Amino acid sequence: MTQQGAAGVATAVAESVQYQGRKASREGSELRRQQILDAAMRIVVRDGVRGVRHRAVAAEAGVPLSATTYYFKDIEDLLTDTFAQYVERSAAYLAKLWENTEVVLRQLLSQGDGSPQSRARLADEVAKMTTDYVQRQLHNRRDFLMAEQAFRQEALLCPRLAELVKSHEQILLRGAVQMLQVVGSHQPQQDALVLTAIIEQMEYQGLLDGEHAQAEAPMLAILTRYLHLVLASV
């Protein structure tokens, strides 16, 4: 893939992440800083953003209170760097995902003949891939989705977080654009905006429903219908 592709965008986002707190000067210091950020993320998942306080984070990380205040002068710096670390890691994960996805999509295209029946089969396959992605997010990365929701809400009040949230959203959006470009959408940007909105709503609903989350079949039916509409006129 080129650097302008979805994987390239994800990699660029990961490389562009800027941290606000004090930089670690030694390897041991960096390890402690990572422990603090990881502890803050666990608190966000468990108790929400409002649960992040210097004393609570120090206790969660098993470090002295002075360590959290040394690296992060205030809670906003701590929250911003916690989400910055998440965005960096998430971008690296998604870069690999989009790169692998394009390979699979091009293989599927090579097996078709461009007929309406072939396009319908392609829409079915893309719907299955998208459903699998959402299901993996809900089953394997549930804590990360919880954190995303918490930070997105907090971003309404914090401009620095808002910029990180926008960068993170661009990774999913660009991946959807890339996917729809490969399969031949005439309006990949517009179609991707709708597709990512569907995905994000499914993720939110899945978190909200918990053990009673939407089953795979209804999810697949919705995505299949949408992708057939997108690819029908191609």
PDB file of C-alpha atoms in Angstrom:
ATOM      1  CA  MET A   1       0.000   0.000   0.000  1.00  0.00           C
ATOM      2  CA  THR A   2       1.087   3.584  -0.527  1.00  0.00           C
ATOM      3  CA  GLN A   3       1.645   5.919   2.388  1.00  0.00           C
ATOM      4  CA  GLN A   4      -1.579   7.699   1.356  1.00  0.00           C
ATOM      5  CA  GLY A   5      -3.599   4.524   1.872  1.00  0.00           C
ATOM      6  CA  ALA A   6      -5.514   3.618   5.001  1.00  0.00           C
ATOM      7  CA  ALA A   7      -2.531   1.868   6.587  1.00  0.00           C
ATOM      8  CA  GLY A   8      -0.387   4.887   5.762  1.00  0.00           C
ATOM      9  CA  VAL A   9      -2.881   7.244   7.396  1.00  0.00           C
ATOM     10  CA  ALA A  10      -2.991   5.082  10.519  1.00  0.00           C
ATOM     11  CA  THR A  11       0.809   4.991  10.667  1.00  0.00           C
ATOM     12  CA  ALA A  12       0.997   8.762  10.186  1.00  0.00           C
ATOM     13  CA  VAL A  13      -1.458   9.284  13.047  1.00  0.00           C
ATOM     14  CA  ALA A  14       0.607   7.041  15.320  1.00  0.00           C
ATOM     15  CA  GLU A  15       3.762   8.962  14.456  1.00  0.00           C
ATOM     16  CA  SER A  16       2.102  12.361  14.934  1.00  0.00           C
ATOM     17  CA  VAL A  17       0.880  11.782  18.490  1.00  0.00           C
ATOM     18  CA  GLN A  18       2.221  14.467  20.812  1.00  0.00           C
ATOM     19  CA  TYR A  19       2.429  13.920  24.571  1.00  0.00           C
ATOM     20  CA  GLN A  20       1.817  16.800  26.993  1.00  0.00           C
ATOM     21  CA  GLY A  21       3.349  15.544  30.240  1.00  0.00           C
ATOM     22  CA  ARG A  22       6.978  15.635  31.346  1.00  0.00           C
ATOM     23  CA  LYS A  23       9.198  13.435  29.184  1.00  0.00           C
ATOM     24  CA  ALA A  24      10.967  10.494  30.789  1.00  0.00           C
ATOM     25  CA  SER A  25      14.760  10.886  30.871  1.00  0.00           C
ATOM     26  CA  ARG A  26      15.730   7.284  31.666  1.00  0.00           C
ATOM     27  CA  GLU A  27      14.474   3.809  30.733  1.00  0.00           C
ATOM     28  CA  GLY A  28      13.225   3.189  34.265  1.00  0.00           C
ATOM     29  CA  SER A  29      11.452   6.532  34.253  1.00  0.00           C
ATOM     30  CA  GLU A  30       9.715   5.678  30.996  1.00  0.00           C
ATOM     31  CA  LEU A  31       8.531   2.380  32.473  1.00  0.00           C
ATOM     32  CA  ARG A  32       7.027   4.202  35.457  1.00  0.00           C
ATOM     33  CA  ARG A  33       5.369   6.731  33.163  1.00  0.00           C
ATOM     34  CA  GLN A  34       3.840   3.869  31.156  1.00  0.00           C
ATOM     35  CA  GLN A  35       2.583   2.266  34.365  1.00  0.00           C
ATOM     36  CA  ILE A  36       0.853   5.513  35.298  1.00  0.00           C
ATOM     37  CA  LEU A  37      -0.810   5.861  31.880  1.00  0.00           C
ATOM     38  CA  ASP A  38      -1.920   2.223  31.871  1.00  0.00           C
ATOM     39  CA  ALA A  39      -3.351   2.638  35.368  1.00  0.00           C
ATOM     40  CA  ALA A  40      -5.242   5.766  34.299  1.00  0.00           C
ATOM     41  CA  MET A  41      -6.711   3.846  31.353  1.00  0.00           C
ATOM     42  CA  ARG A  42      -7.902   1.049  33.641  1.00  0.00           C
ATOM     43  CA  ILE A  43      -9.626   3.620  35.828  1.00  0.00           C
ATOM     44  CA  VAL A  44     -11.295   5.220  32.790  1.00  0.00           C
ATOM     45  CA  VAL A  45     -12.642   1.823  31.729  1.00  0.00           C
ATOM     46  CA  ARG A  46     -13.800   0.928  35.240  1.00  0.00           C
ATOM     47  CA  ASP A  47     -14.944   4.264  36.685  1.00  0.00           C
ATOM     48  CA  GLY A  48     -15.079   6.714  33.795  1.00  0.00           C
ATOM     49  CA  VAL A  49     -12.991   9.806  33.142  1.00  0.00           C
ATOM     50  CA  ARG A  50     -14.131  11.477  36.351  1.00  0.00           C
ATOM     51  CA  GLY A  51     -12.523   8.684  38.335  1.00  0.00           C
ATOM     52  CA  VAL A  52      -9.056   9.740  37.184  1.00  0.00           C
ATOM     53  CA  ARG A  53      -7.384  11.580  40.041  1.00  0.00           C
ATOM     54  CA  HIS A  54      -3.694  11.720  40.934  1.00  0.00           C
ATOM     55  CA  ARG A  55      -4.187   9.789  44.162  1.00  0.00           C
ATOM     56  CA  ALA A  56      -6.395   7.141  42.542  1.00  0.00           C
ATOM     57  CA  VAL A  57      -3.987   6.662  39.646  1.00  0.00           C
ATOM     58  CA  ALA A  58      -0.975   6.393  41.972  1.00  0.00           C
ATOM     59  CA  ALA A  59      -2.750   3.718  44.010  1.00  0.00           C
ATOM     60  CA  GLU A  60      -3.799   1.835  40.865  1.00  0.00           C
ATOM     61  CA  ALA A  61      -0.266   1.972  39.438  1.00  0.00           C
ATOM     62  CA  GLY A  62       1.413   1.144  42.747  1.00  0.00           C
ATOM     63  CA  VAL A  63       3.628   4.244  42.610  1.00  0.00           C
ATOM     64  CA  PRO A  64       4.070   7.182  44.991  1.00  0.00           C
ATOM     65  CA  LEU A  65       1.658  10.080  44.559  1.00  0.00           C
ATOM     66  CA  SER A  66       4.647  12.299  43.806  1.00  0.00           C
ATOM     67  CA  ALA A  67       5.335  10.256  40.675  1.00  0.00           C
ATOM     68  CA  THR A  68       2.012  11.153  39.042  1.00  0.00           C
ATOM     69  CA  THR A  69       2.375  14.839  39.839  1.00  0.00           C
ATOM     70  CA  TYR A  70       5.976  14.793  38.587  1.00  0.00           C
ATOM     71  CA  TYR A  71       5.040  13.562  35.120  1.00  0.00           C
ATOM     72  CA  PHE A  72       1.645  15.264  34.854  1.00  0.00           C
ATOM     73  CA  LYS A  73       1.116  18.724  36.296  1.00  0.00           C
ATOM     74  CA  ASP A  74      -2.684  18.420  36.164  1.00  0.00           C
ATOM     75  CA  ILE A  75      -5.465  15.966  35.384  1.00  0.00           C
ATOM     76  CA  GLU A  76      -5.946  17.341  31.865  1.00  0.00           C
ATOM     77  CA  ASP A  77      -2.346  16.475  30.975  1.00  0.00           C
ATOM     78  CA  LEU A  78      -2.788  13.019  32.460  1.00  0.00           C
ATOM     79  CA  LEU A  79      -6.036  12.369  30.576  1.00  0.00           C
ATOM     80  CA  THR A  80      -4.670  13.740  27.322  1.00  0.00           C
ATOM     81  CA  ASP A  81      -1.554  11.579  27.464  1.00  0.00           C
ATOM     82  CA  THR A  82      -3.590   8.522  28.453  1.00  0.00           C
ATOM     83  CA  PHE A  83      -5.731   8.867  25.350  1.00  0.00           C
ATOM     84  CA  ALA A  84      -2.701   9.842  23.233  1.00  0.00           C
ATOM     85  CA  GLN A  85      -1.090   6.535  24.177  1.00  0.00           C
ATOM     86  CA  TYR A  86      -4.322   4.735  23.275  1.00  0.00           C
ATOM     87  CA  VAL A  87      -4.506   6.496  19.890  1.00  0.00           C
ATOM     88  CA  GLU A  88      -0.877   5.610  19.169  1.00  0.00           C
ATOM     89  CA  ARG A  89      -1.407   1.940  19.970  1.00  0.00           C
ATOM     90  CA  SER A  90      -4.766   1.789  18.208  1.00  0.00           C
ATOM     91  CA  ALA A  91      -3.301   3.370  15.077  1.00  0.00           C
ATOM     92  CA  ALA A  92      -0.548   0.771  14.948  1.00  0.00           C
ATOM     93  CA  TYR A  93      -3.124  -2.019  15.309  1.00  0.00           C
ATOM     94  CA  LEU A  94      -5.388  -0.574  12.605  1.00  0.00           C
ATOM     95  CA  ALA A  95      -2.508   0.045  10.190  1.00  0.00           C
ATOM     96  CA  LYS A  96      -1.894  -3.710  10.076  1.00  0.00           C
ATOM     97  CA  LEU A  97      -5.628  -4.415   9.850  1.00  0.00           C
ATOM     98  CA  TRP A  98      -6.178  -2.122   6.846  1.00  0.00           C
ATOM     99  CA  GLU A  99      -3.126  -3.463   5.055  1.00  0.00           C
ATOM    100  CA  ASN A 100      -4.384  -7.034   5.430  1.00  0.00           C
ATOM    101  CA  THR A 101      -7.924  -6.004   4.485  1.00  0.00           C
ATOM    102  CA  GLU A 102      -6.861  -4.527   1.152  1.00  0.00           C
ATOM    103  CA  VAL A 103      -5.016  -7.709   0.248  1.00  0.00           C
ATOM    104  CA  VAL A 104      -8.165  -9.771   0.906  1.00  0.00           C
ATOM    105  CA  LEU A 105     -10.393  -7.350  -1.015  1.00  0.00           C
ATOM    106  CA  ARG A 106      -8.157  -7.418  -4.085  1.00  0.00           C
ATOM    107  CA  GLN A 107      -8.166 -11.203  -3.998  1.00  0.00           C
ATOM    108  CA  LEU A 108     -11.971 -11.174  -3.925  1.00  0.00           C
ATOM    109  CA  LEU A 109     -12.088  -8.735  -6.850  1.00  0.00           C
ATOM    110  CA  SER A 110      -9.779 -10.912  -8.904  1.00  0.00           C
ATOM    111  CA  GLN A 111     -12.219 -13.794  -8.508  1.00  0.00           C
ATOM    112  CA  GLY A 112     -15.192 -11.840  -9.905  1.00  0.00           C
ATOM    113  CA  ASP A 113     -16.197 -10.951 -13.452  1.00  0.00           C
ATOM    114  CA  GLY A 114     -17.907  -7.593 -12.828  1.00  0.00           C
ATOM    115  CA  SER A 115     -21.411  -8.953 -13.354  1.00  0.00           C
ATOM    116  CA  PRO A 116     -24.298  -7.947 -11.048  1.00  0.00           C
ATOM    117  CA  GLN A 117     -24.179 -11.398  -9.478  1.00  0.00           C
ATOM    118  CA  SER A 118     -20.467 -11.040  -8.850  1.00  0.00           C
ATOM    119  CA  ARG A 119     -20.962  -7.578  -7.343  1.00  0.00           C
ATOM    120  CA  ALA A 120     -23.665  -8.978  -5.063  1.00  0.00           C
ATOM    121  CA  ARG A 121     -21.300 -11.697  -3.847  1.00  0.00           C
ATOM    122  CA  LEU A 122     -18.646  -9.058  -3.241  1.00  0.00           C
ATOM    123  CA  ALA A 123     -21.109  -6.984  -1.191  1.00  0.00           C
ATOM    124  CA  ASP A 124     -21.909 -10.094   0.857  1.00  0.00           C
ATOM    125  CA  GLU A 125     -18.225 -10.723   1.556  1.00  0.00           C
ATOM    126  CA  VAL A 126     -17.514  -7.113   2.546  1.00  0.00           C
ATOM    127  CA  ALA A 127     -20.537  -7.178   4.857  1.00  0.00           C
ATOM    128  CA  LYS A 128     -19.190 -10.330   6.518  1.00  0.00           C
ATOM    129  CA  MET A 129     -15.749  -8.765   6.958  1.00  0.00           C
ATOM    130  CA  THR A 130     -17.269  -5.645   8.498  1.00  0.00           C
ATOM    131  CA  THR A 131     -19.495  -7.667  10.806  1.00  0.00           C
ATOM    132  CA  ASP A 132     -16.503  -9.725  11.919  1.00  0.00           C
ATOM    133  CA  TYR A 133     -14.640  -6.498  12.682  1.00  0.00           C
ATOM    134  CA  VAL A 134     -17.442  -5.167  14.889  1.00  0.00           C
ATOM    135  CA  GLN A 135     -17.828  -8.497  16.650  1.00  0.00           C
ATOM    136  CA  ARG A 136     -14.094  -8.664  17.375  1.00  0.00           C
ATOM    137  CA  GLN A 137     -14.204  -5.141  18.727  1.00  0.00           C
ATOM    138  CA  LEU A 138     -17.046  -6.015  21.103  1.00  0.00           C
ATOM    139  CA  HIS A 139     -15.641  -9.360  22.216  1.00  0.00           C
ATOM    140  CA  ASN A 140     -11.863  -8.818  22.229  1.00  0.00           C
ATOM    141  CA  ARG A 141     -11.435  -5.058  22.612  1.00  0.00           C
ATOM    142  CA  ARG A 142     -14.411  -4.178  24.768  1.00  0.00           C
ATOM    143  CA  ASP A 143     -12.360  -2.264  27.332  1.00  0.00           C
ATOM    144  CA  PHE A 144     -10.847  -0.147  24.574  1.00  0.00           C
ATOM    145  CA  LEU A 145     -14.290   0.675  23.209  1.00  0.00           C
ATOM    146  CA  MET A 146     -15.419   1.683  26.699  1.00  0.00           C
ATOM    147  CA  ALA A 147     -12.436   4.005  26.957  1.00  0.00           C
ATOM    148  CA  GLU A 148     -13.144   5.478  23.524  1.00  0.00           C
ATOM    149  CA  GLN A 149     -16.686   6.348  24.533  1.00  0.00           C
ATOM    150  CA  ALA A 150     -15.517   7.959  27.769  1.00  0.00           C
ATOM    151  CA  PHE A 151     -12.874  10.056  26.033  1.00  0.00           C
ATOM    152  CA  ARG A 152     -15.223  11.092  23.225  1.00  0.00           C
ATOM    153  CA  GLN A 153     -17.637  12.439  25.805  1.00  0.00           C
ATOM    154  CA  GLU A 154     -14.872  14.276  27.675  1.00  0.00           C
ATOM    155  CA  ALA A 155     -13.595  15.723  24.380  1.00  0.00           C
ATOM    156  CA  LEU A 156     -16.723  17.894  24.220  1.00  0.00           C
ATOM    157  CA  LEU A 157     -15.233  19.865  27.123  1.00  0.00           C
ATOM    158  CA  CYS A 158     -11.503  19.544  26.383  1.00  0.00           C
ATOM    159  CA  PRO A 159     -10.103  20.953  23.094  1.00  0.00           C
ATOM    160  CA  ARG A 160      -6.850  18.985  23.348  1.00  0.00           C
ATOM    161  CA  LEU A 161      -8.740  15.734  23.693  1.00  0.00           C
ATOM    162  CA  ALA A 162     -11.026  16.776  20.846  1.00  0.00           C
ATOM    163  CA  GLU A 163      -8.063  16.950  18.460  1.00  0.00           C
ATOM    164  CA  LEU A 164      -6.969  13.444  19.450  1.00  0.00           C
ATOM    165  CA  VAL A 165     -10.499  12.102  19.044  1.00  0.00           C
ATOM    166  CA  LYS A 166     -10.685  13.606  15.555  1.00  0.00           C
ATOM    167  CA  SER A 167      -7.357  12.024  14.627  1.00  0.00           C
ATOM    168  CA  HIS A 168      -8.536   8.662  15.905  1.00  0.00           C
ATOM    169  CA  GLU A 169     -11.795   8.905  13.967  1.00  0.00           C
ATOM    170  CA  GLN A 170      -9.857   9.591  10.775  1.00  0.00           C
ATOM    171  CA  ILE A 171      -8.227   6.161  11.031  1.00  0.00           C
ATOM    172  CA  LEU A 172     -11.549   4.310  10.862  1.00  0.00           C
ATOM    173  CA  LEU A 173     -12.948   6.695   8.259  1.00  0.00           C
ATOM    174  CA  ARG A 174      -9.924   6.437   5.989  1.00  0.00           C
ATOM    175  CA  GLY A 175      -9.976   2.664   6.299  1.00  0.00           C
ATOM    176  CA  ALA A 176     -13.610   2.606   5.181  1.00  0.00           C
ATOM    177  CA  VAL A 177     -12.850   4.989   2.305  1.00  0.00           C
ATOM    178  CA  GLN A 178      -9.977   2.773   1.183  1.00  0.00           C
ATOM    179  CA  MET A 179     -12.136  -0.340   1.350  1.00  0.00           C
ATOM    180  CA  LEU A 180     -14.948   1.233  -0.653  1.00  0.00           C
ATOM    181  CA  GLN A 181     -12.537   2.649  -3.231  1.00  0.00           C
ATOM    182  CA  VAL A 182     -11.092  -0.803  -3.795  1.00  0.00           C
ATOM    183  CA  VAL A 183     -14.507  -2.400  -4.326  1.00  0.00           C
ATOM    184  CA  GLY A 184     -15.563   0.387  -6.700  1.00  0.00           C
ATOM    185  CA  SER A 185     -17.878   2.794  -4.865  1.00  0.00           C
ATOM    186  CA  HIS A 186     -18.627   5.921  -6.936  1.00  0.00           C
ATOM    187  CA  GLN A 187     -18.782   8.042  -3.752  1.00  0.00           C
ATOM    188  CA  PRO A 188     -16.349   6.365  -1.330  1.00  0.00           C
ATOM    189  CA  GLN A 189     -16.061   9.380   1.001  1.00  0.00           C
ATOM    190  CA  GLN A 190     -19.814   9.776   1.452  1.00  0.00           C
ATOM    191  CA  ASP A 191     -20.401   6.036   1.640  1.00  0.00           C
ATOM    192  CA  ALA A 192     -17.610   5.695   4.216  1.00  0.00           C
ATOM    193  CA  LEU A 193     -19.128   8.388   6.419  1.00  0.00           C
ATOM    194  CA  VAL A 194     -22.371   6.404   6.542  1.00  0.00           C
ATOM    195  CA  LEU A 195     -20.604   3.075   7.035  1.00  0.00           C
ATOM    196  CA  THR A 196     -18.475   4.342   9.932  1.00  0.00           C
ATOM    197  CA  ALA A 197     -21.572   5.859  11.527  1.00  0.00           C
ATOM    198  CA  ILE A 198     -23.262   2.446  11.334  1.00  0.00           C
ATOM    199  CA  ILE A 199     -20.203   0.726  12.809  1.00  0.00           C
ATOM    200  CA  GLU A 200     -19.890   3.220  15.664  1.00  0.00           C
ATOM    201  CA  GLN A 201     -23.587   2.933  16.482  1.00  0.00           C
ATOM    202  CA  MET A 202     -23.323  -0.867  16.530  1.00  0.00           C
ATOM    203  CA  GLU A 203     -20.316  -0.662  18.846  1.00  0.00           C
ATOM    204  CA  TYR A 204     -22.088   1.745  21.181  1.00  0.00           C
ATOM    205  CA  GLN A 205     -25.249  -0.358  21.228  1.00  0.00           C
ATOM    206  CA  GLY A 206     -23.199  -3.479  21.864  1.00  0.00           C
ATOM    207  CA  LEU A 207     -21.557  -1.828  24.873  1.00  0.00           C
ATOM    208  CA  LEU A 208     -24.897  -0.564  26.125  1.00  0.00           C
ATOM    209  CA  ASP A 209     -26.598  -3.943  25.831  1.00  0.00           C
ATOM    210  CA  GLY A 210     -23.759  -5.854  27.502  1.00  0.00           C
ATOM    211  CA  GLU A 211     -24.540  -9.550  27.657  1.00  0.00           C
ATOM    212  CA  HIS A 212     -27.679  -8.911  25.604  1.00  0.00           C
ATOM    213  CA  ALA A 213     -25.729  -7.277  22.773  1.00  0.00           C
ATOM    214  CA  GLN A 214     -27.089  -7.480  19.259  1.00  0.00           C
ATOM    215  CA  ALA A 215     -26.486 -10.906  17.760  1.00  0.00           C
ATOM    216  CA  GLU A 216     -24.305 -11.324  14.709  1.00  0.00           C
ATOM    217  CA  ALA A 217     -27.174 -12.162  12.332  1.00  0.00           C
ATOM    218  CA  PRO A 218     -29.104  -8.862  12.642  1.00  0.00           C
ATOM    219  CA  MET A 219     -25.838  -6.934  12.413  1.00  0.00           C
ATOM    220  CA  LEU A 220     -24.863  -8.815   9.269  1.00  0.00           C
ATOM    221  CA  ALA A 221     -28.307  -8.200   7.745  1.00  0.00           C
ATOM    222  CA  ILE A 222     -28.029  -4.425   8.226  1.00  0.00           C
ATOM    223  CA  LEU A 223     -24.508  -4.234   6.795  1.00  0.00           C
ATOM    224  CA  THR A 224     -25.413  -6.529   3.892  1.00  0.00           C
ATOM    225  CA  ARG A 225     -28.368  -4.329   2.959  1.00  0.00           C
ATOM    226  CA  TYR A 226     -26.273  -1.174   3.099  1.00  0.00           C
ATOM    227  CA  LEU A 227     -23.373  -2.578   1.053  1.00  0.00           C
ATOM    228  CA  HIS A 228     -25.741  -3.955  -1.581  1.00  0.00           C
ATOM    229  CA  LEU A 229     -27.185  -0.447  -1.921  1.00  0.00           C
ATOM    230  CA  VAL A 230     -23.688   1.040  -2.219  1.00  0.00           C
ATOM    231  CA  LEU A 231     -22.455  -1.447  -4.823  1.00  0.00           C
ATOM    232  CA  ALA A 232     -25.675  -2.015  -6.759  1.00  0.00           C
ATOM    233  CA  SER A 233     -25.115   0.908  -9.148  1.00  0.00           C
ATOM    234  CA  VAL A 234     -21.419   0.204  -9.715  1.00  0.00           C
TER     235      VAL A 234
END
